[in-house]
């Protein structure tokens, strides 16, 4: 099956067996527990809803299929997925090499692991292979990547990094939230594990917070499954239903996000009040060639630097009518935010500036509205700001 077909059917095949009802949409199994005939074993495989739930199972199957993975696991948030992953793969004294431009919540989690469990982290500009290579130590267990990164849209070469990691027995995790499996398949490029905030494009409608892990290594999957139940940060049945429903239109949504973002990136690049646009679909992106090689599209997020300071940023953002000033991304509605005071405020100003997150940086999640309306909205806001 091709991507669009899997996105609609996997995990939701109608049950036409004796006793099955033939629903074409999976029921939301709200029951917190499942009765059994015999004491020793569950009658239909289900015992307690944290351990396993039919609606969540359907979603987990579909999530795996999207990434061409053997296994999928769904969590109550992207951060919950990351927490379970980190607690499963890392022990105190281990070392992790991570991209320095990451969602700041991921940095916050890593700081806890460092403080409380003595896991060591080295943050590198993973755009350059040699930085990753030289950061590796004898106790390095994991390389943690985001590509494109949040919020600067930097890329790293998943295949090349995975080759180095494999030689040294190090696992590679890729946060594929920005690209989605529609545009990028990290496992095919050699990574071991993919993690997602399903809150974003995968659900796509800004009405569910969730996370996912996809992988094909059975041994690691068994540990993750055990810890998913042990830690308990599972996705609810209702959210599982919402995400299953959202995924059905993932392919068609991503095409339109990509088209609209490309048009907005081009518009911004030609605007006299814009200093720089970060979007991997632009020829001016320093890693445009890598983007074309490892992605089949460039997705719907971009960031840009306005030609002004915090005063102009505020005037620009607060005069938008269609874009909402809000954290998050990947929904059908366009969102806009100021990383320095919002999503990346956790980092110190020095840390932000070292990576390239200036006070003039604005991040845009381009939605599915008519792009002419979006450009007109931006145009008006520029007029108010300057
Ligand atoms: O918000 P949550 O579902 O817990 O996902 C965390 C997360 C993980 N990875 C990436 C790349 C992310 O962007 C996020 C969440 N990001 C935002 C809320 C944001 O506005 O950037």
Coordinates of C-alpha atoms and ligand atoms in Angstrom, one line a residue:
X1 CA 0.0 0.0 0.0
X2 CA 1.1 3.6 -0.7
X3 CA 1.2 6.3 2.0
X4 CA -2.3 7.8 1.4
X5 CA -3.9 4.3 1.5
X6 CA -2.2 3.2 4.6
X7 CA -3.0 6.6 6.3
X8 CA -6.7 5.8 5.7
X9 CA -6.9 2.0 6.3
X10 CA -4.2 0.6 8.5
X11 CA -5.5 -0.2 11.9
X12 CA -9.1 0.5 11.0
X13 CA -10.0 -2.6 8.8
X14 CA -13.7 -3.4 9.3
X15 CA -14.3 -6.5 11.4
X16 CA -16.6 -8.7 9.3
X17 CA -16.0 -11.9 11.4
X18 CA -18.8 -13.5 13.4
X19 CA -19.6 -11.1 16.2
X20 CA -17.9 -8.1 14.5
X21 CA -20.0 -5.1 13.6
X22 CA -18.3 -4.0 10.4
X23 CA -17.7 -0.4 11.6
X24 CA -15.6 1.5 9.1
X25 CA -14.5 3.8 11.8
X26 CA -13.1 2.2 15.0
X27 CA -15.2 2.7 18.1
X28 CA -13.7 4.8 21.0
X29 CA -13.1 2.1 23.6
X30 CA -13.7 4.1 26.8
X31 CA -13.6 1.1 29.2
X32 CA -10.7 1.4 31.7
X33 CA -10.7 -2.3 32.2
X34 CA -11.6 -5.5 30.4
X35 CA -13.4 -8.5 31.9
X36 CA -12.1 -12.1 31.5
X37 CA -13.6 -15.6 31.7
X38 CA -10.5 -17.2 33.3
X39 CA -8.4 -15.7 36.1
X40 CA -5.0 -16.5 34.5
X41 CA -5.5 -14.8 31.1
X42 CA -7.4 -12.0 29.4
X43 CA -10.1 -13.3 27.2
X44 CA -9.5 -11.0 24.1
X45 CA -6.0 -10.0 24.9
X46 CA -7.0 -6.8 26.8
X47 CA -6.7 -6.5 30.5
X48 CA -6.4 -2.9 31.6
X49 CA -6.6 0.2 29.4
X50 CA -3.2 1.7 30.4
X51 CA -1.6 -1.6 29.3
X52 CA -3.5 -1.9 26.0
X53 CA -6.6 -0.4 24.5
X54 CA -8.2 -1.3 21.1
X55 CA -8.5 2.3 19.9
X56 CA -4.9 3.1 20.9
X57 CA -3.7 -0.2 19.3
X58 CA -5.4 0.8 16.0
X59 CA -3.6 4.2 16.1
X60 CA -0.2 2.6 17.1
X61 CA -0.5 0.2 14.1
X62 CA -1.2 3.1 11.8
X63 CA 1.6 5.2 13.2
X64 CA 4.1 2.4 12.6
X65 CA 2.8 2.0 9.0
X66 CA 3.3 5.7 8.2
X67 CA 7.1 5.5 9.1
X68 CA 7.5 2.0 7.5
X69 CA 8.3 0.8 11.0
X70 CA 7.4 -2.5 12.6
X71 CA 6.1 -0.9 15.8
X72 CA 4.4 2.2 17.0
X73 CA 3.6 3.5 20.5
X74 CA 1.3 6.4 21.4
X75 CA 1.8 8.7 24.4
X76 CA 0.0 11.6 26.1
X77 CA 2.3 14.2 24.7
X78 CA 5.4 14.5 22.6
X79 CA 7.3 15.2 25.9
X80 CA 5.9 12.0 27.4
X81 CA 7.1 10.0 24.4
X82 CA 10.6 11.6 24.7
X83 CA 10.6 10.9 28.5
X84 CA 9.8 7.2 28.1
X85 CA 12.4 7.0 25.3
X86 CA 15.1 8.6 27.3
X87 CA 14.4 6.6 30.5
X88 CA 14.4 3.4 28.4
X89 CA 17.6 4.0 26.5
X90 CA 19.8 5.9 29.0
X91 CA 21.5 5.0 32.3
X92 CA 23.4 7.3 34.6
X93 CA 26.9 7.9 33.3
X94 CA 25.8 7.6 29.6
X95 CA 26.5 10.4 27.1
X96 CA 24.3 11.8 24.4
X97 CA 25.2 14.0 21.4
X98 CA 22.3 16.2 20.6
X99 CA 21.6 18.9 17.9
X100 CA 22.0 22.3 19.6
X101 CA 18.8 23.7 17.9
X102 CA 16.0 21.6 19.5
X103 CA 12.5 22.3 20.8
X104 CA 13.4 24.0 24.1
X105 CA 11.1 21.5 26.0
X106 CA 13.5 18.7 24.9
X107 CA 16.4 20.7 26.3
X108 CA 14.5 21.1 29.5
X109 CA 14.0 17.4 29.8
X110 CA 17.7 16.7 29.1
X111 CA 18.6 19.2 31.8
X112 CA 16.6 17.1 34.3
X113 CA 18.3 13.9 33.1
X114 CA 21.6 15.7 33.5
X115 CA 20.9 17.1 37.0
X116 CA 19.1 14.1 38.6
X117 CA 20.6 11.1 36.8
X118 CA 24.0 12.3 35.7
X119 CA 23.4 11.7 32.0
X120 CA 25.9 13.8 30.0
X121 CA 24.8 15.9 27.0
X122 CA 27.0 17.5 24.3
X123 CA 25.1 20.0 22.1
X124 CA 26.6 20.4 18.6
X125 CA 25.7 22.1 15.4
X126 CA 24.8 18.9 13.7
X127 CA 24.7 20.5 10.3
X128 CA 28.4 19.7 10.1
X129 CA 29.2 16.0 10.3
X130 CA 32.6 16.6 11.9
X131 CA 30.9 18.3 14.9
X132 CA 28.9 15.1 15.6
X133 CA 31.9 12.9 15.0
X134 CA 34.2 14.7 17.3
X135 CA 31.6 14.9 20.1
X136 CA 31.3 11.1 20.3
X137 CA 32.9 9.6 23.4
X138 CA 33.4 6.0 24.6
X139 CA 30.2 6.3 26.8
X140 CA 28.0 7.9 24.0
X141 CA 24.8 5.8 23.7
X142 CA 22.6 8.1 21.7
X143 CA 22.6 10.7 19.0
X144 CA 19.5 12.9 19.3
X145 CA 18.5 14.8 16.2
X146 CA 15.7 17.1 15.0
X147 CA 15.6 17.9 11.2
X148 CA 14.4 20.4 10.3
X149 CA 15.0 22.0 13.6
X150 CA 12.7 24.1 15.7
X151 CA 12.8 27.1 15.2
X152 CA 15.7 27.7 12.8
X153 CA 14.9 25.1 10.2
X154 CA 18.4 23.7 10.1
X155 CA 19.0 20.2 8.7
X156 CA 21.4 17.4 9.4
X157 CA 22.3 14.5 7.2
X158 CA 20.5 11.6 8.7
X159 CA 22.1 9.0 6.5
X160 CA 25.7 10.2 7.1
X161 CA 25.2 10.5 10.8
X162 CA 23.5 7.1 11.1
X163 CA 26.5 5.5 9.3
X164 CA 28.9 6.9 11.8
X165 CA 26.7 5.9 14.7
X166 CA 26.2 2.3 13.4
X167 CA 30.0 1.8 13.2
X168 CA 30.2 2.7 16.9
X169 CA 27.1 0.9 18.1
X170 CA 25.3 4.2 19.0
X171 CA 21.6 4.6 18.5
X172 CA 20.2 7.5 16.4
X173 CA 16.9 9.1 17.4
X174 CA 15.2 11.6 15.0
X175 CA 12.4 13.9 16.0
X176 CA 10.4 13.9 12.8
X177 CA 7.7 16.3 13.9
X178 CA 8.4 19.1 11.5
X179 CA 8.8 17.0 8.3
X180 CA 6.3 14.2 9.1
X181 CA 6.7 10.8 7.5
X182 CA 4.9 12.2 4.4
X183 CA 8.0 14.2 3.6
X184 CA 10.9 12.3 5.4
X185 CA 11.5 8.7 6.5
X186 CA 14.4 8.7 9.0
X187 CA 14.3 4.9 9.5
X188 CA 14.8 4.4 5.7
X189 CA 17.8 6.7 6.0
X190 CA 19.4 4.6 8.7
X191 CA 18.1 6.1 12.0
X192 CA 17.0 3.6 14.7
X193 CA 14.0 5.4 16.3
X194 CA 11.6 8.2 15.3
X195 CA 9.8 10.3 17.8
X196 CA 6.9 12.7 17.2
X197 CA 4.7 15.3 18.8
X198 CA 1.5 14.1 17.2
X199 CA 0.0 17.4 18.6
X200 CA 1.4 18.9 15.4
X201 CA 0.9 17.9 11.7
X202 CA 0.0 14.2 12.4
X203 CA -3.2 15.2 14.2
X204 CA -3.3 18.4 12.4
X205 CA -6.3 20.1 13.9
X206 CA -4.9 21.7 17.2
X207 CA -7.3 19.7 19.3
X208 CA -5.2 16.9 20.8
X209 CA -1.9 16.8 22.6
X210 CA 0.0 13.6 22.0
X211 CA 3.3 11.9 21.1
X212 CA 4.5 8.8 19.3
X213 CA 7.6 6.5 18.9
X214 CA 8.1 4.4 15.8
X215 CA 10.8 1.8 15.4
X216 CA 11.6 -1.6 14.0
X217 CA 14.0 -3.0 16.6
X218 CA 12.0 -5.7 18.5
X219 CA 14.2 -5.8 21.6
X220 CA 14.0 -2.0 22.1
X221 CA 10.3 -2.1 21.3
X222 CA 9.6 -4.6 24.1
X223 CA 11.4 -2.4 26.6
X224 CA 9.5 0.7 25.4
X225 CA 6.2 -1.2 25.6
X226 CA 7.0 -2.3 29.1
X227 CA 7.9 1.3 30.2
X228 CA 4.9 2.8 28.4
X229 CA 2.7 0.7 30.8
X230 CA 5.1 1.2 33.8
X231 CA 5.2 5.0 33.4
X232 CA 1.6 5.3 32.3
X233 CA 1.8 8.4 30.1
X234 CA -0.5 6.8 27.5
X235 CA -2.7 8.5 24.9
X236 CA -6.4 8.4 25.8
X237 CA -8.9 6.5 23.7
X238 CA -10.6 9.7 22.6
X239 CA -7.3 11.3 21.6
X240 CA -6.4 8.1 19.8
X241 CA -9.6 8.4 17.8
X242 CA -8.9 12.1 17.0
X243 CA -5.4 11.3 15.8
X244 CA -6.6 8.3 13.7
X245 CA -9.1 10.7 12.1
X246 CA -6.5 13.5 11.6
X247 CA -4.0 11.1 9.9
X248 CA -6.5 10.2 7.2
X249 CA -5.9 13.6 5.5
X250 CA -2.2 13.9 6.4
X251 CA -1.0 13.5 2.8
X252 CA -3.4 16.0 1.3
X253 CA -2.8 18.5 4.2
X254 CA 1.0 18.3 3.9
X255 CA 0.9 19.0 0.2
X256 CA -1.1 22.2 0.9
X257 CA 1.0 23.2 3.9
X258 CA 4.0 22.9 1.7
X259 CA 2.5 24.9 -1.2
X260 CA 1.3 27.7 1.1
X261 CA 4.6 27.8 3.0
X262 CA 6.6 28.0 -0.2
X263 CA 4.5 31.0 -1.4
X264 CA 4.8 32.7 2.0
X265 CA 8.6 32.1 2.2
X266 CA 9.0 33.6 -1.3
X267 CA 6.9 36.6 -0.3
X268 CA 8.8 37.2 2.9
X269 CA 12.2 36.8 1.1
X270 CA 11.2 39.7 -1.3
X271 CA 10.0 42.0 1.6
X272 CA 12.2 45.0 2.3
X273 CA 11.5 44.6 6.1
X274 CA 12.7 41.0 6.2
X275 CA 16.4 40.3 6.9
X276 CA 16.4 36.5 6.4
X277 CA 14.0 33.7 5.8
X278 CA 14.7 30.1 7.1
X279 CA 12.8 27.6 4.9
X280 CA 14.5 24.5 3.4
X281 CA 12.4 24.9 0.2
X282 CA 14.2 28.2 -0.7
X283 CA 17.2 28.0 -2.9
X284 CA 18.8 30.5 -0.5
X285 CA 18.7 27.9 2.3
X286 CA 22.3 26.8 2.9
X287 CA 21.2 23.2 2.9
X288 CA 18.7 23.3 0.0
X289 CA 20.6 20.4 -1.7
X290 CA 20.4 18.2 1.4
X291 CA 16.7 19.1 1.8
X292 CA 16.1 17.9 -1.8
X293 CA 18.0 14.7 -1.1
X294 CA 16.5 13.6 2.1
X295 CA 13.0 15.1 2.1
X296 CA 10.3 14.9 -0.6
X297 CA 8.8 18.2 0.4
X298 CA 9.6 21.0 2.9
X299 CA 6.6 21.1 5.1
X300 CA 4.7 24.1 6.6
X301 CA 6.9 25.8 9.1
X302 CA 9.4 28.6 8.5
X303 CA 11.0 31.3 10.5
X304 CA 12.3 34.8 9.6
X305 CA 14.1 37.8 11.0
X306 CA 12.3 41.0 10.9
X307 CA 14.3 44.2 10.2
X308 CA 13.7 45.6 13.7
X309 CA 13.7 44.9 17.4
X310 CA 11.2 43.7 20.0
X311 CA 9.0 46.8 19.4
X312 CA 8.6 46.0 15.7
X313 CA 8.1 42.3 16.5
X314 CA 5.3 43.1 18.9
X315 CA 3.6 45.6 16.6
X316 CA 3.9 43.1 13.7
X317 CA 2.5 40.1 15.6
X318 CA -0.3 42.0 17.4
X319 CA -1.6 43.5 14.2
X320 CA -2.2 40.2 12.5
X321 CA -5.9 39.2 12.0
X322 CA -5.8 35.7 10.6
X323 CA -2.6 34.3 12.1
X324 CA -3.1 33.6 15.9
X325 CA -0.2 34.4 18.2
X326 CA 0.2 31.0 19.7
X327 CA 2.7 28.3 20.5
X328 CA 2.5 25.0 18.6
X329 CA 2.4 24.3 14.9
X330 CA 1.1 21.9 12.2
X331 CA -2.7 22.7 12.5
X332 CA -5.0 23.7 9.7
X333 CA -5.0 27.3 11.1
X334 CA -2.0 29.5 10.7
X335 CA -0.1 30.2 13.9
X336 CA 2.8 32.6 14.6
X337 CA 5.1 33.1 17.6
X338 CA 8.2 34.7 19.0
X339 CA 10.6 32.0 20.0
X340 CA 12.7 34.3 22.3
X341 CA 9.8 35.0 24.6
X342 CA 7.6 32.0 23.9
X343 CA 8.7 28.5 22.8
X344 CA 12.4 29.0 23.5
X345 CA 12.2 31.3 26.5
X346 CA 13.6 28.4 28.6
X347 CA 17.0 29.0 27.1
X348 CA 19.2 31.9 28.3
X349 CA 19.7 34.8 25.9
X350 CA 23.3 33.7 25.5
X351 CA 22.3 30.1 24.7
X352 CA 19.7 31.4 22.2
X353 CA 22.1 33.7 20.5
X354 CA 24.8 31.1 20.2
X355 CA 22.3 28.9 18.2
X356 CA 21.0 31.9 16.2
X357 CA 17.6 32.6 17.9
X358 CA 17.7 36.4 18.0
X359 CA 15.0 38.7 19.4
X360 CA 14.0 39.5 15.8
X361 CA 13.2 35.9 14.9
X362 CA 9.5 35.0 14.2
X363 CA 8.3 31.5 13.6
X364 CA 5.3 30.8 11.3
X365 CA 3.2 27.7 11.1
X366 CA 1.5 28.1 7.7
X367 CA -2.0 26.7 7.7
X368 CA -4.4 25.7 5.0
X369 CA -6.2 29.0 4.5
X370 CA -6.2 30.7 1.1
X371 CA -2.6 31.9 0.8
X372 CA -3.6 35.3 -0.7
X373 CA -5.5 36.0 2.6
X374 CA -2.4 35.0 4.6
X375 CA -0.1 37.2 2.5
X376 CA -2.5 40.2 2.8
X377 CA -2.6 39.7 6.6
X378 CA 1.2 39.7 6.8
X379 CA 1.4 42.7 4.5
X380 CA -1.0 44.7 6.7
X381 CA 1.0 43.8 9.8
X382 CA 4.2 45.0 8.2
X383 CA 2.6 48.3 7.4
X384 CA 1.5 48.7 11.1
X385 CA 4.9 47.6 12.4
X386 CA 7.0 50.1 10.4
Ligands
LIG1 O1 4.0 19.6 23.0 P1 4.3 18.1 22.9 O2 3.3 17.3 22.2 O3 4.7 17.6 24.3 O4 5.6 17.9 22.0 C1 6.9 18.4 22.3 C2 7.7 18.6 21.1 C3 8.6 17.7 20.6 N1 9.3 17.9 19.5 C4 9.1 19.0 18.8 C5 9.9 19.2 17.5 C6 8.2 20.0 19.1 O5 8.1 21.1 18.4 C7 7.5 19.8 20.3 C8 6.5 20.8 20.8 N2 6.6 22.1 20.2 C9 5.9 23.2 20.5 C10 4.9 23.2 21.4 C11 6.2 24.4 19.8 O6 5.4 25.4 19.7 O7 7.3 24.4 19.2

